[in-house]
Amino acid sequence: MILAVVIVLGIFDTSSAGDAAPPADEVRRVVARLGSASGADREAAERSLGSRGPVILAELLRLAPSCTGEVRLRLDRVIARFEAELVERATEPATVSLSVEKMPVRDVLARIARDSGNPLAVSEEVGSGSAGARPVSLSLDRATYWEAISETLSRGGLEIDCRDDGRRIVVVPASGRPAPRAAAGPLLVMVAGVETGRAAEDGRPVRVGLRLAWEPRIVPLVIRLPMDSVQVEGPHGESVPPSSRRGVVEATILPGAAWVPMTIPLLGKEPLPESLASVRATVRLWCAGGEHDFSMPLEPLPAQSRQRVGRAEVSFRAERRDRGRIAVEAELAYDAPSEPLESHRMWLVDRELAILGPAGAR
């Protein structure tokens, strides 16, 4: 069994946060009252902003850089509240409640997809063939989307097929014993296989292959699995530690992806357990965000001009425009060598990075 504890970070799109946003000038007038000479008026203005909900978050983020003093303090407090609300709302797993008796499994899957707002593809054998006609009886009370899907697949003799290098997941008839899987909040974790390498002085390498799928309504950008969170045990409680607790397994999600492969490298001592009973880890998920301003120089910066970004220095070397695209050459120097960085170095160098923005923008 696999249990992934999901920690979700990110600010989500505000377009579905509720009613239509009030006019921008109305929001600006209330923000201006945050600097009123009257304390009661300042408090009332902050309450007024808070009552309007995250639908005004984009406008508050645009106004914040020009605000100072108590106005900025109160504005940041409202922004933080809205951001936390959006994160909680958008990352809370969709839930399903239903009770059916001898309903064709294809119809149960369709109902789960409809009630949760998560479309689910099925193969032809399931959608119109005999594999989807198998009757299923089950009762679910606020089960998460993936719990409901997993239970339905088990009862209907079906499984999930991960296809097209991360582009699709499709429900198909089960072939043999399905691979272990576990629902973890908005994620579904599936075992892709376990490989062992040649024994060495420090142990035998073991690679646990996973496939992580997410609810289709969620738009993840990056998934990280810190190795210091990994706990792997054999059937009798034998521990199989990670090859390095300082490492991080990271996957960048391509646009339109439905799942991503991840591999956990372990280093077991002989004799290895015949099977792995449990794999536990923390998965950190970064998702598509709301509007945040950023600046980029439109002219090349002098070579000596650098900016600090975390534990690295970044300098822009050149910028050119070509038919609506902006190409930027930059140099990034880390303060200390990094094993994860080295393993991704050529992938980072060779890959064109796209800046997320409005539809059609780069």
CSV table of C-alpha atoms in Angstrom, one decimal:
chain,number,residue,atom,x,y,z
A,1,MET,CA,0.0,0.0,0.0
A,2,ILE,CA,1.2,3.5,-0.8
A,3,LEU,CA,0.3,6.5,1.2
A,4,ALA,CA,1.2,9.9,-0.1
A,5,VAL,CA,0.7,12.9,2.2
A,6,VAL,CA,-0.1,15.8,0.0
A,7,ILE,CA,1.0,19.3,0.7
A,8,VAL,CA,-0.3,21.8,-1.8
A,9,LEU,CA,1.3,25.1,-2.4
A,10,GLY,CA,0.1,27.7,-4.9
A,11,ILE,CA,-2.4,30.4,-5.7
A,12,PHE,CA,-5.2,29.4,-8.0
A,13,ASP,CA,-7.1,31.2,-10.7
A,14,THR,CA,-9.6,33.6,-9.3
A,15,SER,CA,-12.0,33.4,-12.2
A,16,SER,CA,-14.2,30.8,-10.6
A,17,ALA,CA,-14.0,32.2,-7.1
A,18,GLY,CA,-17.6,33.4,-7.0
A,19,ASP,CA,-19.7,36.3,-8.3
A,20,ALA,CA,-18.5,38.9,-10.8
A,21,ALA,CA,-15.8,41.3,-9.5
A,22,PRO,CA,-17.0,44.8,-8.6
A,23,PRO,CA,-15.7,47.7,-10.7
A,24,ALA,CA,-12.0,48.4,-10.2
A,25,ASP,CA,-12.5,52.0,-9.2
A,26,GLU,CA,-14.9,50.9,-6.4
A,27,VAL,CA,-12.2,48.6,-5.0
A,28,ARG,CA,-9.6,51.4,-5.2
A,29,ARG,CA,-11.9,53.7,-3.2
A,30,VAL,CA,-12.2,51.2,-0.4
A,31,VAL,CA,-8.5,50.6,-0.5
A,32,ALA,CA,-7.9,54.3,-0.1
A,33,ARG,CA,-10.0,54.3,3.0
A,34,LEU,CA,-7.4,52.0,4.6
A,35,GLY,CA,-5.3,55.1,5.1
A,36,SER,CA,-8.1,57.2,6.6
A,37,ALA,CA,-7.4,59.4,9.6
A,38,SER,CA,-10.2,57.6,11.5
A,39,GLY,CA,-9.3,54.2,13.0
A,40,ALA,CA,-12.9,53.2,12.8
A,41,ASP,CA,-13.0,54.0,9.1
A,42,ARG,CA,-9.8,52.0,8.5
A,43,GLU,CA,-11.3,49.0,10.3
A,44,ALA,CA,-14.5,49.3,8.3
A,45,ALA,CA,-12.6,49.5,5.0
A,46,GLU,CA,-10.7,46.3,5.8
A,47,ARG,CA,-13.9,44.5,6.7
A,48,SER,CA,-15.5,45.7,3.5
A,49,LEU,CA,-12.6,44.3,1.4
A,50,GLY,CA,-12.7,41.0,3.3
A,51,SER,CA,-16.5,40.7,2.7
A,52,ARG,CA,-16.1,40.9,-1.1
A,53,GLY,CA,-14.2,37.6,-1.3
A,54,PRO,CA,-11.3,36.4,-3.5
A,55,VAL,CA,-13.0,37.8,-6.6
A,56,ILE,CA,-11.2,41.1,-6.0
A,57,LEU,CA,-7.8,39.5,-5.4
A,58,ALA,CA,-6.4,40.3,-8.8
A,59,GLU,CA,-7.2,44.0,-8.3
A,60,LEU,CA,-5.7,44.0,-4.8
A,61,LEU,CA,-2.5,42.5,-6.1
A,62,ARG,CA,-2.2,45.2,-8.8
A,63,LEU,CA,-2.7,48.0,-6.1
A,64,ALA,CA,-0.4,46.5,-3.5
A,65,PRO,CA,3.0,47.7,-4.9
A,66,SER,CA,1.9,51.3,-4.8
A,67,CYS,CA,0.7,51.2,-1.2
A,68,THR,CA,2.8,51.9,1.9
A,69,GLY,CA,2.5,52.0,5.6
A,70,GLU,CA,-0.7,50.9,7.3
A,71,VAL,CA,-2.5,50.7,4.0
A,72,ARG,CA,-0.1,48.1,2.7
A,73,LEU,CA,-0.1,46.3,6.1
A,74,ARG,CA,-3.9,45.9,6.0
A,75,LEU,CA,-4.0,45.2,2.3
A,76,ASP,CA,-1.4,42.4,2.7
A,77,ARG,CA,-3.6,40.9,5.5
A,78,VAL,CA,-6.6,40.8,3.2
A,79,ILE,CA,-4.6,39.4,0.3
A,80,ALA,CA,-3.1,36.6,2.5
A,81,ARG,CA,-6.6,35.7,3.7
A,82,PHE,CA,-8.0,35.5,0.1
A,83,GLU,CA,-5.0,33.5,-1.1
A,84,ALA,CA,-5.4,30.9,1.8
A,85,GLU,CA,-9.1,30.6,1.0
A,86,LEU,CA,-8.4,30.0,-2.7
A,87,VAL,CA,-5.7,27.4,-2.0
A,88,GLU,CA,-8.0,25.5,0.4
A,89,ARG,CA,-11.0,25.7,-2.0
A,90,ALA,CA,-9.1,24.7,-5.1
A,91,THR,CA,-7.1,21.9,-3.6
A,92,GLU,CA,-9.7,20.3,-1.4
A,93,PRO,CA,-10.4,16.9,-3.0
A,94,ALA,CA,-13.7,16.6,-4.9
A,95,THR,CA,-16.1,14.4,-3.0
A,96,VAL,CA,-18.8,12.0,-4.2
A,97,SER,CA,-21.8,10.5,-2.4
A,98,LEU,CA,-23.9,7.9,-4.1
A,99,SER,CA,-25.7,4.6,-3.5
A,100,VAL,CA,-26.4,2.3,-6.4
A,101,GLU,CA,-27.6,-1.3,-6.8
A,102,LYS,CA,-26.5,-3.4,-9.8
A,103,MET,CA,-25.8,-0.4,-12.0
A,104,PRO,CA,-23.5,-0.9,-15.1
A,105,VAL,CA,-20.0,0.1,-14.1
A,106,ARG,CA,-19.7,2.5,-17.0
A,107,ASP,CA,-22.8,4.4,-15.7
A,108,VAL,CA,-21.3,4.5,-12.2
A,109,LEU,CA,-18.0,6.0,-13.6
A,110,ALA,CA,-20.0,8.5,-15.6
A,111,ARG,CA,-22.0,9.6,-12.6
A,112,ILE,CA,-18.8,10.0,-10.5
A,113,ALA,CA,-17.3,12.1,-13.2
A,114,ARG,CA,-20.4,14.3,-13.5
A,115,ASP,CA,-20.9,14.8,-9.7
A,116,SER,CA,-17.2,15.6,-9.1
A,117,GLY,CA,-16.6,17.8,-12.2
A,118,ASN,CA,-13.7,15.6,-13.3
A,119,PRO,CA,-14.0,14.1,-16.8
A,120,LEU,CA,-12.8,10.5,-17.1
A,121,ALA,CA,-11.9,8.7,-20.4
A,122,VAL,CA,-12.9,5.1,-20.9
A,123,SER,CA,-11.8,2.6,-23.5
A,124,GLU,CA,-14.3,1.3,-26.2
A,125,GLU,CA,-14.5,-2.0,-24.3
A,126,VAL,CA,-15.8,-0.2,-21.3
A,127,GLY,CA,-17.8,2.6,-22.9
A,128,SER,CA,-19.8,0.4,-25.2
A,129,GLY,CA,-18.6,-3.2,-24.7
A,130,SER,CA,-19.3,-6.0,-22.3
A,131,ALA,CA,-16.6,-4.8,-19.9
A,132,GLY,CA,-18.6,-1.7,-19.0
A,133,ALA,CA,-21.9,-3.6,-18.6
A,134,ARG,CA,-20.8,-5.4,-15.4
A,135,PRO,CA,-23.3,-4.6,-12.6
A,136,VAL,CA,-21.8,-2.8,-9.6
A,137,SER,CA,-23.4,-2.1,-6.2
A,138,LEU,CA,-21.8,0.3,-3.8
A,139,SER,CA,-22.5,3.0,-1.3
A,140,LEU,CA,-20.2,6.1,-0.9
A,141,ASP,CA,-20.6,8.9,1.6
A,142,ARG,CA,-18.4,11.9,0.7
A,143,ALA,CA,-15.7,9.7,-0.7
A,144,THR,CA,-12.9,11.6,-2.5
A,145,TYR,CA,-12.9,11.4,-6.3
A,146,TRP,CA,-10.0,9.0,-6.4
A,147,GLU,CA,-11.4,6.8,-3.6
A,148,ALA,CA,-14.7,6.6,-5.5
A,149,ILE,CA,-12.9,5.8,-8.8
A,150,SER,CA,-10.7,3.2,-7.1
A,151,GLU,CA,-13.5,1.4,-5.4
A,152,THR,CA,-15.6,1.3,-8.6
A,153,LEU,CA,-12.7,-0.1,-10.6
A,154,SER,CA,-12.1,-2.8,-8.0
A,155,ARG,CA,-15.7,-3.9,-8.1
A,156,GLY,CA,-16.0,-3.7,-11.8
A,157,GLY,CA,-12.9,-5.6,-12.8
A,158,LEU,CA,-11.3,-2.5,-14.4
A,159,GLU,CA,-8.0,-0.6,-14.0
A,160,ILE,CA,-6.4,2.7,-15.1
A,161,ASP,CA,-4.1,2.6,-18.1
A,162,CYS,CA,-1.6,5.5,-18.2
A,163,ARG,CA,-1.0,6.4,-21.8
A,164,ASP,CA,0.7,8.8,-24.2
A,165,ASP,CA,3.7,9.7,-22.1
A,166,GLY,CA,1.6,11.5,-19.5
A,167,ARG,CA,-1.1,12.8,-21.7
A,168,ARG,CA,-4.0,10.5,-20.9
A,169,ILE,CA,-5.4,8.1,-18.4
A,170,VAL,CA,-8.0,5.7,-19.7
A,171,VAL,CA,-10.2,3.1,-17.8
A,172,VAL,CA,-9.7,-0.3,-19.4
A,173,PRO,CA,-10.6,-3.9,-18.5
A,174,ALA,CA,-8.2,-5.3,-15.9
A,175,SER,CA,-5.5,-7.7,-17.2
A,176,GLY,CA,-4.5,-9.9,-14.4
A,177,ARG,CA,-4.0,-8.5,-11.0
A,178,PRO,CA,-4.1,-4.6,-11.1
A,179,ALA,CA,-1.0,-2.8,-9.8
A,180,PRO,CA,-1.3,-1.4,-6.3
A,181,ARG,CA,-2.8,2.1,-6.1
A,182,ALA,CA,-3.8,4.5,-3.4
A,183,ALA,CA,-5.9,7.7,-3.2
A,184,ALA,CA,-4.1,10.6,-1.6
A,185,GLY,CA,-6.3,13.7,-1.5
A,186,PRO,CA,-6.4,15.1,-5.1
A,187,LEU,CA,-3.8,12.6,-6.2
A,188,LEU,CA,-3.9,8.9,-7.2
A,189,VAL,CA,-0.6,7.1,-6.7
A,190,MET,CA,0.0,3.9,-8.7
A,191,VAL,CA,2.9,1.5,-8.6
A,192,ALA,CA,4.6,1.1,-12.0
A,193,GLY,CA,7.1,-1.5,-10.9
A,194,VAL,CA,10.2,-2.3,-8.7
A,195,GLU,CA,13.6,-2.9,-10.1
A,196,THR,CA,16.8,-4.0,-8.3
A,197,GLY,CA,20.4,-3.5,-9.5
A,198,ARG,CA,23.7,-5.2,-8.8
A,199,ALA,CA,24.8,-5.5,-5.2
A,200,ALA,CA,27.7,-3.2,-4.1
A,201,GLU,CA,29.6,-2.7,-0.9
A,202,ASP,CA,27.1,-0.2,0.4
A,203,GLY,CA,24.0,-2.2,-0.6
A,204,ARG,CA,21.8,-3.1,-3.5
A,205,PRO,CA,20.0,-0.3,-5.4
A,206,VAL,CA,16.2,-0.5,-5.6
A,207,ARG,CA,14.1,1.7,-7.8
A,208,VAL,CA,10.4,2.0,-7.1
A,209,GLY,CA,8.5,3.4,-10.1
A,210,LEU,CA,5.4,5.4,-9.4
A,211,ARG,CA,2.8,7.1,-11.6
A,212,LEU,CA,1.0,10.1,-10.1
A,213,ALA,CA,-2.3,11.2,-11.5
A,214,TRP,CA,-4.4,14.2,-10.4
A,215,GLU,CA,-8.0,15.3,-10.6
A,216,PRO,CA,-8.5,16.7,-14.1
A,217,ARG,CA,-9.8,20.0,-12.7
A,218,ILE,CA,-6.4,20.7,-11.1
A,219,VAL,CA,-3.6,22.2,-13.2
A,220,PRO,CA,-0.3,21.2,-11.5
A,221,LEU,CA,3.0,22.7,-12.6
A,222,VAL,CA,5.7,21.0,-10.5
A,223,ILE,CA,5.6,17.9,-8.3
A,224,ARG,CA,8.4,17.4,-5.8
A,225,LEU,CA,9.1,14.4,-3.5
A,226,PRO,CA,11.7,15.1,-0.8
A,227,MET,CA,13.8,12.0,-0.1
A,228,ASP,CA,14.0,12.8,3.6
A,229,SER,CA,10.2,12.1,3.8
A,230,VAL,CA,10.4,8.6,2.3
A,231,GLN,CA,9.7,5.6,4.5
A,232,VAL,CA,9.8,2.1,2.8
A,233,GLU,CA,9.2,-1.1,4.7
A,234,GLY,CA,9.1,-4.8,3.9
A,235,PRO,CA,6.4,-7.3,5.0
A,236,HIS,CA,8.0,-7.7,8.4
A,237,GLY,CA,8.8,-4.1,9.1
A,238,GLU,CA,12.3,-4.2,7.4
A,239,SER,CA,13.4,-0.7,6.5
A,240,VAL,CA,14.7,0.0,3.0
A,241,PRO,CA,16.1,3.6,3.1
A,242,PRO,CA,16.4,6.1,0.2
A,243,SER,CA,19.8,6.2,-1.5
A,244,SER,CA,20.2,9.8,-0.2
A,245,ARG,CA,18.0,11.7,2.2
A,246,ARG,CA,19.3,15.0,0.9
A,247,GLY,CA,17.9,14.5,-2.6
A,248,VAL,CA,14.6,15.5,-4.2
A,249,VAL,CA,12.7,13.8,-6.9
A,250,GLU,CA,11.1,16.4,-9.1
A,251,ALA,CA,8.8,16.3,-12.1
A,252,THR,CA,7.8,19.3,-14.2
A,253,ILE,CA,4.3,18.9,-15.7
A,254,LEU,CA,3.9,19.6,-19.3
A,255,PRO,CA,0.7,21.4,-20.5
A,256,GLY,CA,-2.2,19.1,-20.9
A,257,ALA,CA,-0.7,16.2,-18.9
A,258,ALA,CA,-2.8,13.9,-16.9
A,259,TRP,CA,-0.2,11.9,-15.0
A,260,VAL,CA,3.6,11.9,-14.4
A,261,PRO,CA,6.1,9.1,-13.7
A,262,MET,CA,8.3,9.4,-10.6
A,263,THR,CA,11.1,7.0,-9.4
A,264,ILE,CA,12.1,6.7,-5.8
A,265,PRO,CA,15.8,5.4,-5.5
A,266,LEU,CA,16.5,3.2,-2.5
A,267,LEU,CA,19.5,1.4,-1.2
A,268,GLY,CA,18.7,-1.8,0.6
A,269,LYS,CA,20.9,-4.1,2.7
A,270,GLU,CA,21.2,-7.7,1.9
A,271,PRO,CA,19.1,-9.8,2.1
A,272,LEU,CA,16.4,-7.6,0.6
A,273,PRO,CA,12.8,-8.3,1.5
A,274,GLU,CA,10.9,-10.3,-1.1
A,275,SER,CA,8.3,-7.6,-1.4
A,276,LEU,CA,7.6,-4.0,-0.2
A,277,ALA,CA,4.7,-3.7,2.1
A,278,SER,CA,4.4,0.1,2.2
A,279,VAL,CA,5.9,3.3,0.8
A,280,ARG,CA,5.2,6.5,2.5
A,281,ALA,CA,6.3,10.0,1.4
A,282,THR,CA,5.4,13.6,1.3
A,283,VAL,CA,4.4,15.0,-2.1
A,284,ARG,CA,4.5,18.7,-2.7
A,285,LEU,CA,2.4,20.0,-5.5
A,286,TRP,CA,2.7,23.5,-7.1
A,287,CYS,CA,-0.3,24.5,-9.1
A,288,ALA,CA,-1.2,27.2,-11.6
A,289,GLY,CA,-1.6,30.5,-9.9
A,290,GLY,CA,-3.5,33.7,-9.9
A,291,GLU,CA,-2.2,37.0,-11.2
A,292,HIS,CA,1.1,38.1,-9.8
A,293,ASP,CA,3.2,40.9,-11.2
A,294,PHE,CA,6.8,40.3,-12.3
A,295,SER,CA,9.3,42.5,-14.1
A,296,MET,CA,11.8,41.6,-16.8
A,297,PRO,CA,14.2,44.0,-18.3
A,298,LEU,CA,13.4,45.0,-21.9
A,299,GLU,CA,17.0,45.8,-22.6
A,300,PRO,CA,20.1,43.6,-22.0
A,301,LEU,CA,21.5,44.1,-18.5
A,302,PRO,CA,25.2,44.8,-17.9
A,303,ALA,CA,27.1,41.7,-17.2
A,304,GLN,CA,27.9,42.9,-13.6
A,305,SER,CA,24.2,43.4,-12.8
A,306,ARG,CA,22.9,40.5,-10.9
A,307,GLN,CA,19.8,39.6,-9.0
A,308,ARG,CA,19.4,37.3,-6.0
A,309,VAL,CA,16.8,34.6,-6.3
A,310,GLY,CA,16.8,32.3,-3.3
A,311,ARG,CA,20.3,30.6,-3.1
A,312,ALA,CA,21.3,31.6,-6.6
A,313,GLU,CA,22.3,34.7,-8.7
A,314,VAL,CA,20.6,35.5,-12.0
A,315,SER,CA,21.7,37.8,-14.7
A,316,PHE,CA,20.0,38.6,-18.0
A,317,ARG,CA,22.4,38.6,-20.9
A,318,ALA,CA,20.3,39.4,-23.9
A,319,GLU,CA,16.7,39.9,-25.1
A,320,ARG,CA,15.2,39.8,-28.5
A,321,ARG,CA,11.7,39.7,-30.0
A,322,ASP,CA,10.6,37.7,-32.9
A,323,ARG,CA,6.9,37.6,-34.1
A,324,GLY,CA,5.3,38.0,-30.8
A,325,ARG,CA,7.8,35.9,-28.8
A,326,ILE,CA,10.4,37.2,-26.4
A,327,ALA,CA,13.6,35.2,-26.1
A,328,VAL,CA,15.8,35.9,-23.1
A,329,GLU,CA,19.3,34.6,-22.5
A,330,ALA,CA,20.1,34.4,-18.8
A,331,GLU,CA,22.8,33.0,-16.5
A,332,LEU,CA,22.0,31.3,-13.2
A,333,ALA,CA,24.7,30.5,-10.7
A,334,TYR,CA,23.9,28.5,-7.5
A,335,ASP,CA,25.8,29.2,-4.3
A,336,ALA,CA,26.7,25.5,-3.9
A,337,PRO,CA,26.6,22.4,-6.1
A,338,SER,CA,23.3,20.5,-6.1
A,339,GLU,CA,22.9,16.8,-7.0
A,340,PRO,CA,19.3,17.3,-8.3
A,341,LEU,CA,20.5,20.3,-10.4
A,342,GLU,CA,23.3,18.3,-11.9
A,343,SER,CA,21.0,15.4,-12.8
A,344,HIS,CA,18.7,17.9,-14.6
A,345,ARG,CA,21.4,20.2,-16.1
A,346,MET,CA,21.2,19.1,-19.7
A,347,TRP,CA,17.4,18.8,-19.6
A,348,LEU,CA,17.3,22.4,-18.4
A,349,VAL,CA,19.8,23.7,-20.9
A,350,ASP,CA,18.1,22.0,-23.9
A,351,ARG,CA,14.5,22.7,-23.0
A,352,GLU,CA,12.7,25.9,-24.0
A,353,LEU,CA,10.9,27.3,-21.0
A,354,ALA,CA,7.5,28.9,-21.6
A,355,ILE,CA,6.3,31.8,-19.3
A,356,LEU,CA,2.7,31.2,-18.3
A,357,GLY,CA,0.4,34.1,-19.1
A,358,PRO,CA,-2.9,34.9,-20.8
A,359,ALA,CA,-4.1,32.6,-23.5
A,360,GLY,CA,-1.8,32.8,-26.5
A,361,ALA,CA,0.8,34.8,-24.6
A,362,ARG,CA,4.4,33.7,-24.1
